[in-house]
Coordinates of C-alpha atoms and ligand atoms in Angstrom, one line a residue:
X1 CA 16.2 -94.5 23.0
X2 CA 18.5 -92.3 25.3
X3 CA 16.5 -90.2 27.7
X4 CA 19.1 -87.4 28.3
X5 CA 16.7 -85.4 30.7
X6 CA 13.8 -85.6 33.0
X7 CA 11.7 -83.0 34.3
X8 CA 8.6 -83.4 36.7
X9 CA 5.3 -81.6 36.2
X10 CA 3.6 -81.4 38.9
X11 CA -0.5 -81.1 39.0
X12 CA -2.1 -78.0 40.2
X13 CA -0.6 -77.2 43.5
X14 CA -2.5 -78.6 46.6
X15 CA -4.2 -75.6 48.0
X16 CA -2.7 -76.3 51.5
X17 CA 0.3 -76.0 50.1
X18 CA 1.3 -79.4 51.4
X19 CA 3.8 -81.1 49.1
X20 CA 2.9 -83.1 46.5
X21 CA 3.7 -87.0 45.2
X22 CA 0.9 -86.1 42.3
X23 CA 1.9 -85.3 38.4
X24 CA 3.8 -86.3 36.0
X25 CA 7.3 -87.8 35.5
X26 CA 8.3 -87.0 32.1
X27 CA 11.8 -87.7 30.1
X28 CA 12.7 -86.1 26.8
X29 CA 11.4 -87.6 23.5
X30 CA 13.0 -87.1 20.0
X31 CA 9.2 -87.1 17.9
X32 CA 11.2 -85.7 14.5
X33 CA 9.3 -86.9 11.6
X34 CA 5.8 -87.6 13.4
X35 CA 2.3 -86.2 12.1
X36 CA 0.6 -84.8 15.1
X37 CA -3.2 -83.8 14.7
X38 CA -5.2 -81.4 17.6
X39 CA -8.7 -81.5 17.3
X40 CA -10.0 -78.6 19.9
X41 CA -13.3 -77.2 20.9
X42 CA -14.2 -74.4 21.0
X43 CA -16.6 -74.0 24.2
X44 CA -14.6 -72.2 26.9
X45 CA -12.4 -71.3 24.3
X46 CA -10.0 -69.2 26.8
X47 CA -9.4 -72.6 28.2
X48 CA -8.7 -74.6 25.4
X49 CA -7.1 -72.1 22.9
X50 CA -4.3 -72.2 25.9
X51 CA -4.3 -76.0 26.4
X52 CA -4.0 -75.8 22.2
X53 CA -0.8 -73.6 22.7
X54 CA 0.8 -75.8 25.6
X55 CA 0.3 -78.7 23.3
X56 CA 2.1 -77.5 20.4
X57 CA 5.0 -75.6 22.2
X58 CA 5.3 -79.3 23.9
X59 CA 5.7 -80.7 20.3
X60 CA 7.8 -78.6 19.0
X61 CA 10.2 -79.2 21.5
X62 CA 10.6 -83.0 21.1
X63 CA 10.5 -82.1 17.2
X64 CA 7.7 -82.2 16.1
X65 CA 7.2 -79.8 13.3
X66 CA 4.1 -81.4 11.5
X67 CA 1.1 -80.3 13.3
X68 CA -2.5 -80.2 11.8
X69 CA -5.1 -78.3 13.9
X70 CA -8.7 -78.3 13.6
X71 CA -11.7 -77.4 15.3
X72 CA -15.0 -78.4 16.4
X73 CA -18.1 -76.6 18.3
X74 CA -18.0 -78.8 21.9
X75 CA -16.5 -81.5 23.2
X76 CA -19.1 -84.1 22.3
X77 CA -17.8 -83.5 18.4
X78 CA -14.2 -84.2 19.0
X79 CA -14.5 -88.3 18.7
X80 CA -16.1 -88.3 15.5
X81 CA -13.2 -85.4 14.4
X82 CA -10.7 -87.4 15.4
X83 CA -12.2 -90.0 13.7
X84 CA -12.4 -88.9 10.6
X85 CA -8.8 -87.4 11.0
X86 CA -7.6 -91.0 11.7
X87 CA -8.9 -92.5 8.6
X88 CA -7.7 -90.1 6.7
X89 CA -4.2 -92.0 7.4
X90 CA -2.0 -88.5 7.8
X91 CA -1.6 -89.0 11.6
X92 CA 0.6 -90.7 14.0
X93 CA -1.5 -89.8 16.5
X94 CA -4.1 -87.5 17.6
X95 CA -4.5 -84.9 20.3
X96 CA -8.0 -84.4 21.7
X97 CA -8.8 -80.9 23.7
X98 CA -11.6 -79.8 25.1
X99 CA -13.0 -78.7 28.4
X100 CA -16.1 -79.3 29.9
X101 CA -17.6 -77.4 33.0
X102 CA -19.4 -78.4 34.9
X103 CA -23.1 -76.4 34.9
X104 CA -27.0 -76.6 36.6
X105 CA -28.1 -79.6 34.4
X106 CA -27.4 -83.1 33.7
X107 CA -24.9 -82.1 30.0
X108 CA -22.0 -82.5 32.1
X109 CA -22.5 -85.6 33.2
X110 CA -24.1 -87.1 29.7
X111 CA -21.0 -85.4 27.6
X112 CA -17.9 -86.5 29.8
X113 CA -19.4 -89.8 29.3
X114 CA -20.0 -90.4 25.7
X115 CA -16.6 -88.3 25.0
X116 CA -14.6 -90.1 27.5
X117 CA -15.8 -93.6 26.0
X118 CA -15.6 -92.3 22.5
X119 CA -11.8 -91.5 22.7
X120 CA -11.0 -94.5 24.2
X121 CA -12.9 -96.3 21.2
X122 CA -11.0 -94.6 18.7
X123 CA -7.4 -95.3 20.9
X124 CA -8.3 -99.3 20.5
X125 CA -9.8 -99.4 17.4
X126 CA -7.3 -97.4 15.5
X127 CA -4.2 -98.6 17.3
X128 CA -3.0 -95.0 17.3
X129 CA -2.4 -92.4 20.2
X130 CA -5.7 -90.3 20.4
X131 CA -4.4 -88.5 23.2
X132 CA -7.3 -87.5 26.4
X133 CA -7.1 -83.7 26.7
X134 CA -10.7 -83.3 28.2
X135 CA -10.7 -81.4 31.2
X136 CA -13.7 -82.1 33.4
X137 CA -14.1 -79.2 35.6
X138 CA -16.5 -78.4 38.3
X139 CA -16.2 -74.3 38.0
X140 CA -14.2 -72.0 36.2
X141 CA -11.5 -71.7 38.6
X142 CA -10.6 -75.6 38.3
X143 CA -10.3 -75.0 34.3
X144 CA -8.1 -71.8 34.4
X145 CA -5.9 -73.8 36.5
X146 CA -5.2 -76.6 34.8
X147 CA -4.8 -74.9 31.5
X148 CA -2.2 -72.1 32.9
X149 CA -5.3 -69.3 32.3
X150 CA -3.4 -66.0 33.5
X151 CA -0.2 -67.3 35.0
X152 CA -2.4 -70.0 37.2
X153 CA -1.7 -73.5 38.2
X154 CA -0.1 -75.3 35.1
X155 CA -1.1 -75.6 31.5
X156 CA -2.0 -79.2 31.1
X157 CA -1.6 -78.9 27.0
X158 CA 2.3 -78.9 27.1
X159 CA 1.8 -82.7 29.2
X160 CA -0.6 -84.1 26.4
X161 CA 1.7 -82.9 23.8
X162 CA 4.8 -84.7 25.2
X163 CA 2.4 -88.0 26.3
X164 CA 1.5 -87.9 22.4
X165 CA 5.2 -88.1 21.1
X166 CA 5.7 -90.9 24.0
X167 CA 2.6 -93.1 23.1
X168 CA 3.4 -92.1 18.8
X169 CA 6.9 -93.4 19.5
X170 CA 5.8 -96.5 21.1
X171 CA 3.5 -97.4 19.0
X172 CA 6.0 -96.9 16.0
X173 CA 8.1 -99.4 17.5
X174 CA 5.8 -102.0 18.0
X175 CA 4.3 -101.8 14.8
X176 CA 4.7 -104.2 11.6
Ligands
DLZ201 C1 -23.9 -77.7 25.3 C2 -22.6 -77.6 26.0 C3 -22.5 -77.3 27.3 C4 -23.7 -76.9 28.2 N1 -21.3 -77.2 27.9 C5 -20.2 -77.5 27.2 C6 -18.9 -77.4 27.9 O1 -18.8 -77.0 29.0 N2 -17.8 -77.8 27.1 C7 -17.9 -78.2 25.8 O2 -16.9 -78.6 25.2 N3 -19.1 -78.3 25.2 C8 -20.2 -77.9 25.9 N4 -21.5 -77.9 25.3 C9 -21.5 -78.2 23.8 C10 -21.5 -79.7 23.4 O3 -20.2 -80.3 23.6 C11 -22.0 -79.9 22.0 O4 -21.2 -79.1 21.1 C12 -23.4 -79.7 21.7 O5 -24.3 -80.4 22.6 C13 -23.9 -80.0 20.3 O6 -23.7 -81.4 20.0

């Protein structure tokens, strides 16, 4: 497939302001007929109702024009969501956001854990893009940042939207 343009997007700047090798290289991909599903938490829901809107405006401009969107309470229910949304058999490819920060007690730890391996899971078993949009944060400022909260840093959604086309096309190509 052509790849007409390229654009880089880089991570959150480095604070020093020291230039960056970091972030993402990222061509143009035609996703037209692809069924894209978000599952999103809804802790820190300033967070992740921007990552949600990154996502889609990334989808919609490789194409994409079928997008289910559902939600969950935390970020520990997303795997079994996405689950179920894979075996329904309406999806390409799943988007998973959420976003964790980090707090006084051990849930931080436990959750990134079991959601981290439970995506992955899904990814292998299903042979279908179930696309890591967990932000892991250690304070608020870290999750504004990466989700483009007021104007800051970049929004991370509008990467995972573009990854998902990448990772639905490829696996469409591949498939029997
Ligand atoms: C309980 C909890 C805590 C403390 N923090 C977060 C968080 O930062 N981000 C998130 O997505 N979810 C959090 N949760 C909720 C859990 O993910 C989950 O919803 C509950 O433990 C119920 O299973």
């Amino acid at each position: 497939m052509a790849t007409p343009t390229k654009r880089k997007i880089e991570n959150a700047p480095n604070p020093d302001g020291a230039k960056t090798i970091r972030g993402l290289d990222l061509p143009t991909f035609d996703g037209a007929g692809l069924h894209i599903g978000i599952v999103s938490a809804r802790w820190n829901s300033v967070v992740c109702e921007n990552l949600v809107a990154g996502a889609v405006e990334a989808l919609k401009s490789c194409n994409v024009t079928d997008i289910t969107t559902e939600y969950v309470a935390g970020s520990y229910e997303i795997p079994q969501a996405a689950q179920v949304m894979l075996e329904s058999g309406k999806f390409d490819g799943i988007i998973c956001i959420g976003c964790l920060i980090k707090g006084g007690t051990m849930h931080f730890e436990y959750i990134s854990e079991a959601v981290t391996q439970g995506i992955m899971r899904l990814n292998l078993d299903y042979k279908r893009p179930v696309i890591y949009g967990i932000l892991g944060c250690l304070n608020e400022e870290q999750a504004k940042e990466r989700a483009g909260v007021d104007g800051a840093g970049h929004n991370s959604g509008k990467d995972w939207g573009i990854t998902a086309v990448e990772s639905c096309l490829l696996t469409k190509k591949y498939s029997k």
